[in-house]
PDB file of C-alpha atoms in Angstrom:
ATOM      1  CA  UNK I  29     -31.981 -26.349 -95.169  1.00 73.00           C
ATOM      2  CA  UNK I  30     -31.748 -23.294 -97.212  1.00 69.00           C
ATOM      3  CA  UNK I  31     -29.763 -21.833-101.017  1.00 63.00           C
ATOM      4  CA  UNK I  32     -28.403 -18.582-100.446  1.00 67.00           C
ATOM      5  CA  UNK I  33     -27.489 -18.369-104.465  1.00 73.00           C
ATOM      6  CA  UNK I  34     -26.908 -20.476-107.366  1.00 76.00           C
ATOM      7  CA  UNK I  35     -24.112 -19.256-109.866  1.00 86.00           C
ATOM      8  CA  UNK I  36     -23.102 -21.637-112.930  1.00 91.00           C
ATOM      9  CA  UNK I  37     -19.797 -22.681-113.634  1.00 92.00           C
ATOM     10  CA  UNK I  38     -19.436 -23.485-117.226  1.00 92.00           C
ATOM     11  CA  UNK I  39     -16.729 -24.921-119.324  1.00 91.00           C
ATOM     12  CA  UNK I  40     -16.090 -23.359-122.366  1.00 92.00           C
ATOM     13  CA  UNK I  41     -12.916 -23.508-125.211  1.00 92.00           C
ATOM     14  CA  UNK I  42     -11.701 -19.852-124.692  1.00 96.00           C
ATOM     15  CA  UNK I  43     -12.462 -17.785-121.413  1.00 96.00           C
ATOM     16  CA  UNK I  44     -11.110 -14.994-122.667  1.00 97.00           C
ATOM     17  CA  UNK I  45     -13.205 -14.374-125.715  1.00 96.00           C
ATOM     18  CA  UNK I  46     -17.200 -15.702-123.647  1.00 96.00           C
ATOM     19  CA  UNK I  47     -15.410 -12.731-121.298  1.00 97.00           C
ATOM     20  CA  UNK I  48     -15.250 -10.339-124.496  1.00 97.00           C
ATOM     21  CA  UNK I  49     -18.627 -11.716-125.601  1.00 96.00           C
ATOM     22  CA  UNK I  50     -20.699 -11.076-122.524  1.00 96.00           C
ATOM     23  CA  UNK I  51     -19.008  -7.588-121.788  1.00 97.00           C
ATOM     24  CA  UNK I  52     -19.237  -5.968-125.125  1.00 96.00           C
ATOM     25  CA  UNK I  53     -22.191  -7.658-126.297  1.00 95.00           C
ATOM     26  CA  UNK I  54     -24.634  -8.370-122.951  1.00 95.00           C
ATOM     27  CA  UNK I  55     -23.331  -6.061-120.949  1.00 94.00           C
ATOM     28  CA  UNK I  56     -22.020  -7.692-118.525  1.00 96.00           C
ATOM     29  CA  UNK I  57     -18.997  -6.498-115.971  1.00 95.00           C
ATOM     30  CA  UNK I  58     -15.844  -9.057-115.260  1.00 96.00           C
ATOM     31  CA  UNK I  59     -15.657  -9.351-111.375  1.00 95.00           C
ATOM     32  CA  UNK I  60     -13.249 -12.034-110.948  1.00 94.00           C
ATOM     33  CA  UNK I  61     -10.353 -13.862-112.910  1.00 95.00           C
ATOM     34  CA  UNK I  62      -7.330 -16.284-113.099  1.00 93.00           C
ATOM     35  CA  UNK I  63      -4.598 -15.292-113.584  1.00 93.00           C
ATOM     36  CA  UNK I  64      -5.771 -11.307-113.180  1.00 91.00           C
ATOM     37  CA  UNK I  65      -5.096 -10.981-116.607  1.00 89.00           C
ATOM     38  CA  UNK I  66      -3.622 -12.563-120.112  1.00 93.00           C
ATOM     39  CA  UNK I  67      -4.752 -16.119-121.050  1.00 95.00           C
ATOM     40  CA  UNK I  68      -7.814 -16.517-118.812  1.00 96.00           C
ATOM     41  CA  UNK I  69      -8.360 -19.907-117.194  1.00 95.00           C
ATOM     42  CA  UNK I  70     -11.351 -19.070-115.446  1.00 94.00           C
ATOM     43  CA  UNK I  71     -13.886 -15.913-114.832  1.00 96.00           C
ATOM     44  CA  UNK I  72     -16.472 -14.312-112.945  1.00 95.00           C
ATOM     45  CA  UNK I  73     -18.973 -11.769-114.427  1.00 96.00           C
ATOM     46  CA  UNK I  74     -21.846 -10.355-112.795  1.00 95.00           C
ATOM     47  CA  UNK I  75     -24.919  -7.696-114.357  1.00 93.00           C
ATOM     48  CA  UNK I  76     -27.477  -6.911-111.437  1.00 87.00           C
ATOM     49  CA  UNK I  77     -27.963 -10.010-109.578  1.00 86.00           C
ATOM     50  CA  UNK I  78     -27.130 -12.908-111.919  1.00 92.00           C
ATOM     51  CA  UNK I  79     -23.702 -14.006-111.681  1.00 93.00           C
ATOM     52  CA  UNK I  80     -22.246 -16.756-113.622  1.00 95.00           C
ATOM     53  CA  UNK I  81     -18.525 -18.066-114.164  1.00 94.00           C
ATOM     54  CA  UNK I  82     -16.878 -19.508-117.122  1.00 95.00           C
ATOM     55  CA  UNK I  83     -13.393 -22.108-116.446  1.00 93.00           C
ATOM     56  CA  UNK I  84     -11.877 -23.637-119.078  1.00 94.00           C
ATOM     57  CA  UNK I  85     -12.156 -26.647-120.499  1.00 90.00           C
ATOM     58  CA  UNK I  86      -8.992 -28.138-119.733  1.00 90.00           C
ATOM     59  CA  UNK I  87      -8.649 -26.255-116.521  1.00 90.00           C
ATOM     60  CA  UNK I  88     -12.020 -28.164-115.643  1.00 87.00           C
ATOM     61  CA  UNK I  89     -11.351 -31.360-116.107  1.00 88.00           C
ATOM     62  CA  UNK I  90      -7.601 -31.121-113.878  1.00 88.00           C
ATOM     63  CA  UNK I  91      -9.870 -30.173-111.528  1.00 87.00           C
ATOM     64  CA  UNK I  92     -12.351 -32.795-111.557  1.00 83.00           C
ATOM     65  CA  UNK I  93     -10.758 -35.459-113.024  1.00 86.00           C
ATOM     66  CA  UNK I  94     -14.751 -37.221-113.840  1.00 81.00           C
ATOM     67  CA  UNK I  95     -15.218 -34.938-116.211  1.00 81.00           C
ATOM     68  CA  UNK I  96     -12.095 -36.295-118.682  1.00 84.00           C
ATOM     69  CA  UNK I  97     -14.340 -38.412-120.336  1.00 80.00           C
ATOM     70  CA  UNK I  98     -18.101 -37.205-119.365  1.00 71.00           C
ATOM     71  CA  UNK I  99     -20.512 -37.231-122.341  1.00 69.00           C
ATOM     72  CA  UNK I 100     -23.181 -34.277-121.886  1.00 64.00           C
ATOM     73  CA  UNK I 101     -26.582 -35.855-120.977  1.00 56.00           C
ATOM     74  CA  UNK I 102     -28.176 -33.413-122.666  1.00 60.00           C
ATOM     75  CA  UNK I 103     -28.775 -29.880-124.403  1.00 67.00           C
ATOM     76  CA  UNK I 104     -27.601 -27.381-121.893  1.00 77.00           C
ATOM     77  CA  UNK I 105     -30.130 -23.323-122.304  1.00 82.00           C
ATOM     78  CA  UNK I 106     -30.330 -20.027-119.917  1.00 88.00           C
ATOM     79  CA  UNK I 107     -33.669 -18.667-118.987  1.00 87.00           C
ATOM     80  CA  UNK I 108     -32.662 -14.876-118.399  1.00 89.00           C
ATOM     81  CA  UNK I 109     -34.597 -11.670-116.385  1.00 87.00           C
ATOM     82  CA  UNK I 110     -33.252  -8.435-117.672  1.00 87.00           C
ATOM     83  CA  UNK I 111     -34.717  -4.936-117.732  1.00 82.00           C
ATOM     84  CA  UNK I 112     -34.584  -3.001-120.938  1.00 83.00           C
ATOM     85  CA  UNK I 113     -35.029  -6.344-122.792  1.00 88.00           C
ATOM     86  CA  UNK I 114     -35.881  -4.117-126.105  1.00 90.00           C
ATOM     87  CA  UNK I 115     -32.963  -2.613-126.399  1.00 90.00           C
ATOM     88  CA  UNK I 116     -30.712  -5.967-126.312  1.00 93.00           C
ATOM     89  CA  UNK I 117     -33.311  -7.260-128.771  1.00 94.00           C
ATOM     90  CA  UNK I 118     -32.724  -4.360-131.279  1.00 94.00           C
ATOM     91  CA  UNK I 119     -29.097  -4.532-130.697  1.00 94.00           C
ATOM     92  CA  UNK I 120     -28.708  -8.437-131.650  1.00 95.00           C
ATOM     93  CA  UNK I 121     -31.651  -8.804-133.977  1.00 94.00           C
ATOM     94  CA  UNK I 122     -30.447  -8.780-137.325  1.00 94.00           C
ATOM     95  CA  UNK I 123     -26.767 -10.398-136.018  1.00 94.00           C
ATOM     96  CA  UNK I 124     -26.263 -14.400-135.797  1.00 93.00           C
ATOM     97  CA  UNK I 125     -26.264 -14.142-132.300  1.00 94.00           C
ATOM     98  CA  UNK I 126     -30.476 -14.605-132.740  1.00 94.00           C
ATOM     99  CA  UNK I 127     -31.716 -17.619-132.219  1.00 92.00           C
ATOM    100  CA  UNK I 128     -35.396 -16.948-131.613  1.00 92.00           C
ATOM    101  CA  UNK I 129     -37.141 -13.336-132.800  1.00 94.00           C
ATOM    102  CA  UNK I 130     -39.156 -11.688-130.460  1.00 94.00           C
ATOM    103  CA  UNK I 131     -42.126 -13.911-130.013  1.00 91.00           C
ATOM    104  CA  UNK I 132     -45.314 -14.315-126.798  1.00 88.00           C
ATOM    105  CA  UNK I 133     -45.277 -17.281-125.192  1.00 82.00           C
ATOM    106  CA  UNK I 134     -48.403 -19.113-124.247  1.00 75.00           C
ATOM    107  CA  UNK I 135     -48.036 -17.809-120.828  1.00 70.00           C
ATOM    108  CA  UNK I 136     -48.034 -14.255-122.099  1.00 76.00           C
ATOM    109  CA  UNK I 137     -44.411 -13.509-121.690  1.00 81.00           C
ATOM    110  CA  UNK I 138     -42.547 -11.547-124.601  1.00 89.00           C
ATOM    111  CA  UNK I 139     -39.331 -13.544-125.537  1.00 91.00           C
ATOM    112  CA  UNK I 140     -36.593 -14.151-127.698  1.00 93.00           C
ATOM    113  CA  UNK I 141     -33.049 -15.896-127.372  1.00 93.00           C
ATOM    114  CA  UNK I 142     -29.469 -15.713-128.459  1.00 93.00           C
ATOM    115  CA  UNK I 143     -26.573 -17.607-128.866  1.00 92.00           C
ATOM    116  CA  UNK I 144     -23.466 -17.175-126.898  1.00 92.00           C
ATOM    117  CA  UNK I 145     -20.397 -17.508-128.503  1.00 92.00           C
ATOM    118  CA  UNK I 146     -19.664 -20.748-127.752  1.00 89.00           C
ATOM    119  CA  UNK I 147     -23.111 -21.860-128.618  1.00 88.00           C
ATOM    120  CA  UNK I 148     -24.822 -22.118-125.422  1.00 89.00           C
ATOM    121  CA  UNK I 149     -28.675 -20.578-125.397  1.00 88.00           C
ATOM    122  CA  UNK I 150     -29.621 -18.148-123.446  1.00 90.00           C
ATOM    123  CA  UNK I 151     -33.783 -17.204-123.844  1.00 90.00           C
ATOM    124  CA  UNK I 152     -34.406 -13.625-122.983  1.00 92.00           C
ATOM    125  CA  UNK I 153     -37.290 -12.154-121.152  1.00 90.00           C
ATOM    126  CA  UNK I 154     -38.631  -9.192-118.679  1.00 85.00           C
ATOM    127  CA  UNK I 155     -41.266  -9.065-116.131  1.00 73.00           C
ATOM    128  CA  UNK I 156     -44.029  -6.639-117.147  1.00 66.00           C
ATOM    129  CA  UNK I 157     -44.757  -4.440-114.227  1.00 60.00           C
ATOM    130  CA  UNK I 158     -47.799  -2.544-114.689  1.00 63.00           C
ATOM    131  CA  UNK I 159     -47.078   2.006-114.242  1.00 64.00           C
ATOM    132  CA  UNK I 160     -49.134   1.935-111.007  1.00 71.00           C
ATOM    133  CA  UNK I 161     -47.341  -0.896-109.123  1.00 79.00           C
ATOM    134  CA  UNK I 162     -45.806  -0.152-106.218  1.00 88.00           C
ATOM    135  CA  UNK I 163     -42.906  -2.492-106.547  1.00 86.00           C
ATOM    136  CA  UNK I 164     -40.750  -2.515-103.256  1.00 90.00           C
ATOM    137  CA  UNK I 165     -39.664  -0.256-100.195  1.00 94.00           C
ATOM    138  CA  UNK I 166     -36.911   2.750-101.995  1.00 95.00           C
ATOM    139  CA  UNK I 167     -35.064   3.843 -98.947  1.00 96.00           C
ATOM    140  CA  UNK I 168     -36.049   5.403 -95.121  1.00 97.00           C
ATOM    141  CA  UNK I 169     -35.118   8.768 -94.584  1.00 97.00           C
ATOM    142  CA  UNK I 170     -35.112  10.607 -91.409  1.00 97.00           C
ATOM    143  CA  UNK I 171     -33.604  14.027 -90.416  1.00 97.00           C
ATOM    144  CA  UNK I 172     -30.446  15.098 -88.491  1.00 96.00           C
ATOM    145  CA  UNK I 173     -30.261  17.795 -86.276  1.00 95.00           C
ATOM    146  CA  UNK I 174     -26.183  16.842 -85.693  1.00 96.00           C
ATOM    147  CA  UNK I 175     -25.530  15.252 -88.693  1.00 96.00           C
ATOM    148  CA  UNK I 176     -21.807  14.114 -87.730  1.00 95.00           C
ATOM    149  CA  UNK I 177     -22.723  12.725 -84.499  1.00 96.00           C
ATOM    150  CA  UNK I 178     -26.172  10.942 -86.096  1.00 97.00           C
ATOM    151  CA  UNK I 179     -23.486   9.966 -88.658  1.00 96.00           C
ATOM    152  CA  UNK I 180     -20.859   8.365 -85.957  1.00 96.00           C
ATOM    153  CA  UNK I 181     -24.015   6.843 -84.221  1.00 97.00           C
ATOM    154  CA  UNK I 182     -24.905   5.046 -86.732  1.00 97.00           C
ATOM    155  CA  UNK I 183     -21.594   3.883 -88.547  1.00 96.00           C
ATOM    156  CA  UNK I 184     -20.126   3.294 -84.839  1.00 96.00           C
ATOM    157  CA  UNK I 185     -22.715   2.460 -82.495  1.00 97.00           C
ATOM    158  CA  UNK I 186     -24.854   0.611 -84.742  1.00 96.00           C
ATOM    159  CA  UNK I 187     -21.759  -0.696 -86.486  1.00 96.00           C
ATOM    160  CA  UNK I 188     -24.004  -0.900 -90.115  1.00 96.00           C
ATOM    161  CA  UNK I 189     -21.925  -0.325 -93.275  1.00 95.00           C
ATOM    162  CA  UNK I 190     -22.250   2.949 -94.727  1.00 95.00           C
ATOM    163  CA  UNK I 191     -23.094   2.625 -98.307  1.00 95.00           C
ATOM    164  CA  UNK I 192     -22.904   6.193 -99.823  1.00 94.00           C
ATOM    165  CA  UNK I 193     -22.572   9.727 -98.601  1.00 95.00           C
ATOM    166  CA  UNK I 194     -23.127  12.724-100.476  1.00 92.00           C
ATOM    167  CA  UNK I 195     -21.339  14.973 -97.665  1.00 87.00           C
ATOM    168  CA  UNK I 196     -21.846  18.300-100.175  1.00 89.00           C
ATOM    169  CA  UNK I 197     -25.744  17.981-100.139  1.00 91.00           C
ATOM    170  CA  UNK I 198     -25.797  16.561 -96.437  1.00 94.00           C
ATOM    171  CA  UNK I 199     -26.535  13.269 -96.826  1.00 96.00           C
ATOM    172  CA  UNK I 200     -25.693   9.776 -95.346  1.00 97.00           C
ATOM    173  CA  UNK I 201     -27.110   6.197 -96.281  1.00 97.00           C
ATOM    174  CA  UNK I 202     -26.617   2.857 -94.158  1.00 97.00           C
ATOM    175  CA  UNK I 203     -27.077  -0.410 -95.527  1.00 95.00           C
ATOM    176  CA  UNK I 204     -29.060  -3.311 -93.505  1.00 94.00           C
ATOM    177  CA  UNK I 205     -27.596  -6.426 -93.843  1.00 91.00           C
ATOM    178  CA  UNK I 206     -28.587  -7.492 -97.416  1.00 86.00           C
ATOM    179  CA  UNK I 207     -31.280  -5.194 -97.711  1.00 89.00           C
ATOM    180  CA  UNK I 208     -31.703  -3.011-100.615  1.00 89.00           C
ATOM    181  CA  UNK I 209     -33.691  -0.280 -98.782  1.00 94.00           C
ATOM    182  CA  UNK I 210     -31.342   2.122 -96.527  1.00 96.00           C
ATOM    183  CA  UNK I 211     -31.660   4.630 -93.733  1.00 97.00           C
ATOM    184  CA  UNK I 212     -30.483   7.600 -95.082  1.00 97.00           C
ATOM    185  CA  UNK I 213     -29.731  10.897 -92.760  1.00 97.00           C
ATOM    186  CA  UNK I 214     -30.743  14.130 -94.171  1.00 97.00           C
ATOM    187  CA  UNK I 215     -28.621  17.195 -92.200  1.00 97.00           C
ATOM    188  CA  UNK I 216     -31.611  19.573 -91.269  1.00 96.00           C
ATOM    189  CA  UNK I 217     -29.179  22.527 -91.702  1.00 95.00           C
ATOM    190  CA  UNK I 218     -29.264  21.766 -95.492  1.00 95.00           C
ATOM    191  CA  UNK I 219     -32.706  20.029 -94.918  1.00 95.00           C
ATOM    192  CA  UNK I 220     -34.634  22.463 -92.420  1.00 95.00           C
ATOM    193  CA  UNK I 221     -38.315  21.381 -93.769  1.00 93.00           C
ATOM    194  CA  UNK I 222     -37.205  17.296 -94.102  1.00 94.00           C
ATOM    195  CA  UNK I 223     -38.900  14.738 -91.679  1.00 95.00           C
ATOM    196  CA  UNK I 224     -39.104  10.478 -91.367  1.00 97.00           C
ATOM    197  CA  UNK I 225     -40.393   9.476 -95.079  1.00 97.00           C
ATOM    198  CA  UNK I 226     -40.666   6.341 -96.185  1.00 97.00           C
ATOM    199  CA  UNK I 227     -39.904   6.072-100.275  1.00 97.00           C
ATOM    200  CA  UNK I 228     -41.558   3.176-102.345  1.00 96.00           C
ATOM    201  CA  UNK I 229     -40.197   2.490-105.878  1.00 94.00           C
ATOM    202  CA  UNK I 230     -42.553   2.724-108.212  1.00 91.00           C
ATOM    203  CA  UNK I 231     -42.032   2.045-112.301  1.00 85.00           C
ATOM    204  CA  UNK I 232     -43.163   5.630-113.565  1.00 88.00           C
ATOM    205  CA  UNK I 233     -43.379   8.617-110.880  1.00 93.00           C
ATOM    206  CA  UNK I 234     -45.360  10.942-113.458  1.00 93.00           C
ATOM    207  CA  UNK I 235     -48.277   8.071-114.018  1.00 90.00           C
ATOM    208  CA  UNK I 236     -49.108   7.707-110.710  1.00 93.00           C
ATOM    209  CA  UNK I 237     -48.782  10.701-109.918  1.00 94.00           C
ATOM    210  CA  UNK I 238     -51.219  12.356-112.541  1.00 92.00           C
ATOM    211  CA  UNK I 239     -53.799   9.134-112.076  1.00 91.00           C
ATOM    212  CA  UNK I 240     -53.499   9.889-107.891  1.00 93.00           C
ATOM    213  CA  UNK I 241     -53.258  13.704-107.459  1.00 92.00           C
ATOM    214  CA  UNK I 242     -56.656  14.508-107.196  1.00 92.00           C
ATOM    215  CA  UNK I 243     -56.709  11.778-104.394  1.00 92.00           C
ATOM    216  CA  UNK I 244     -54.012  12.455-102.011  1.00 91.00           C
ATOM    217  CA  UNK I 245     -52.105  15.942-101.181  1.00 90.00           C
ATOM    218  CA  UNK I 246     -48.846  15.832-102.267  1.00 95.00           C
ATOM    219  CA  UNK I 247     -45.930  18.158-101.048  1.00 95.00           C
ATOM    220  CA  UNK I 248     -44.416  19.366-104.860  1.00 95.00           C
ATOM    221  CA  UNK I 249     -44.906  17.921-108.463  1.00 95.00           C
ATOM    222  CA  UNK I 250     -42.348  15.297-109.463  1.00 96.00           C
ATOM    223  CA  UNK I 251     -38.327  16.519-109.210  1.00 95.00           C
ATOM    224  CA  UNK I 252     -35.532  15.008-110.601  1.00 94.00           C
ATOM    225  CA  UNK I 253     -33.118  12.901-108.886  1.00 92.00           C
ATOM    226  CA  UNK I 254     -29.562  11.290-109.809  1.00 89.00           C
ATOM    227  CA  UNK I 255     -31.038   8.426-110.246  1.00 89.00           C
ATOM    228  CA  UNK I 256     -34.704   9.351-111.745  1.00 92.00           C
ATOM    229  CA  UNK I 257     -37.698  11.055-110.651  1.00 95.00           C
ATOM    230  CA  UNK I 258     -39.148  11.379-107.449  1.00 96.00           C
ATOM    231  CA  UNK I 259     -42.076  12.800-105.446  1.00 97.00           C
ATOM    232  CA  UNK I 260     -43.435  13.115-101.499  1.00 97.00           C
ATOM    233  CA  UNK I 261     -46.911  13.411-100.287  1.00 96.00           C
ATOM    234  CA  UNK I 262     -48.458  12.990 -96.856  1.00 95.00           C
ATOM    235  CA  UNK I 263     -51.169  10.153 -95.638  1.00 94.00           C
ATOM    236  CA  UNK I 264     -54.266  11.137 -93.774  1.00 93.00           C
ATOM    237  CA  UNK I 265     -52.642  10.947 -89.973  1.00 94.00           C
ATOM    238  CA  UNK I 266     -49.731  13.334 -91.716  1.00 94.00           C
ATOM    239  CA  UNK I 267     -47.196  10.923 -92.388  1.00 96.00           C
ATOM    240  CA  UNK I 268     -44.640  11.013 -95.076  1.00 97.00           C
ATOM    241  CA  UNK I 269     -44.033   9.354 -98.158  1.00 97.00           C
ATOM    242  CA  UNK I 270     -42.773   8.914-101.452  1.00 97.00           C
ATOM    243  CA  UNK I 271     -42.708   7.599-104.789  1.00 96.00           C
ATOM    244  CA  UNK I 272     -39.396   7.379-106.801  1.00 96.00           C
ATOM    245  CA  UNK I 273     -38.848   5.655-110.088  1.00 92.00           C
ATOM    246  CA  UNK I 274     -35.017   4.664-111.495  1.00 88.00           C
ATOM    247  CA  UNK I 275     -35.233   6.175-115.194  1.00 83.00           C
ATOM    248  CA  UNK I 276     -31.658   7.366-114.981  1.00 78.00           C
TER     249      UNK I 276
END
């Protein structure tokens, strides 16, 4: 037996302003609602990978018919992973929203928490991932001497969803199941000198590079990406690789 996800449903007086509260003020995009618009009965927002859904009150208990007269059992608080926790922290710091400053916890996590607008607690933290980590595969690259038929191959053959193409700079990505990593196709006609690379993310391209350049050869100095900065070197048997950070 196995979770695939866990997403909250709470009850709250007025879905339609915890919708204008967790847009405006966390950030957070609406995904989901009924009815599509006006008077909200119940909603879906989602920022990265945490989802949760507000339904209201009244809406709730048709539903489940327990809950008419259901005392709470206890206090009800949010324990929340965000990057960029800083500038959330600056935002809401001197509002009533704070209900905690910045603090360490005994565990050596930096923390602080809010209040929602309908009350509810939600603490505040962010991993700490140190400039040199290598944090996770980026994406797989390999070149295309037909780029359309590679293309077809792989969208039709291979049947794998295609999940962006940047046809002007000859460029294809497929997504693997729910993998975040993709095989993307580089046209060699745009790309003569490109071959298979592998791409790690990393938290700052320019740190490791400067504390590893004088250890391994790589191909350029950092370049700039859409999404950040990026940068390919080659391992002793001549593979390639490459480091890319997301500070776009």
């Amino acid at each position: 037996m196995q979770y695939q996800s866990l997403s909250p449903n709470i009850g709250v007086a007025n879905v339609n302003e915890t919708v204008t509260f967790y847009t405006e003020t966390l950030g957070f995009k609406l995904v989901l609602s009924t009815p599509n618009s006006g008077e909200l009965e119940w909603a879906m927002l989602k920022n990265g990978d945490a989802v949760i859904m507000f339904q209201e009150m009244q809406s709730l208990k048709k539903e489940y018919p327990q809950l008419t007269d259901y005392q709470s059992p206890g206090a009800l608080t949010f324990y929340v992973k965000m990057k960029n926790m800083k500038d959330l922290y600056s935002k809401l710091k001197d509002t009533s929203f704070l209900a905690l400053e910045m603090h360490k916890t005994f565990y050596g996590a930096d923390e602080f928490a809010i209040f929602d607008n309908n009350g509810y607690i939600l603490t505040i933290t962010e991993d700490s991932t140190e400039p040199l980590t290598i944090k996770n595969y980026d994406n797989f690259f390999l070149p295309a001497e037909n780029y359309k038929e590679s293309s077809r191959f792989f969208a039709e053959t291979l049947e794998l969803e295609k999940k962006f193409e940047f046809s002007e700079q000859g460029m294809v990505a497929f997504s693997i199941g729910k993998e975040e990593a993709a095989i993307i196709l580089k046209d060699k006609t745009k790309f003569p000198d490109s071959a298979p690379t592998i791409w790690m993310e990393v938290e700052d391209v320019h740190t490791i590079y400067d504390k590893l350049k004088t250890s391994i050869v790589f191909l350029s100095e950092p370049f700039r990406i859409r999404t950040g900065w990026a940068v390919e070197f080659t391992d002793p048997s001549g593979n390639r690789l490459g480091f890319t950070d997301y500070k776009n």
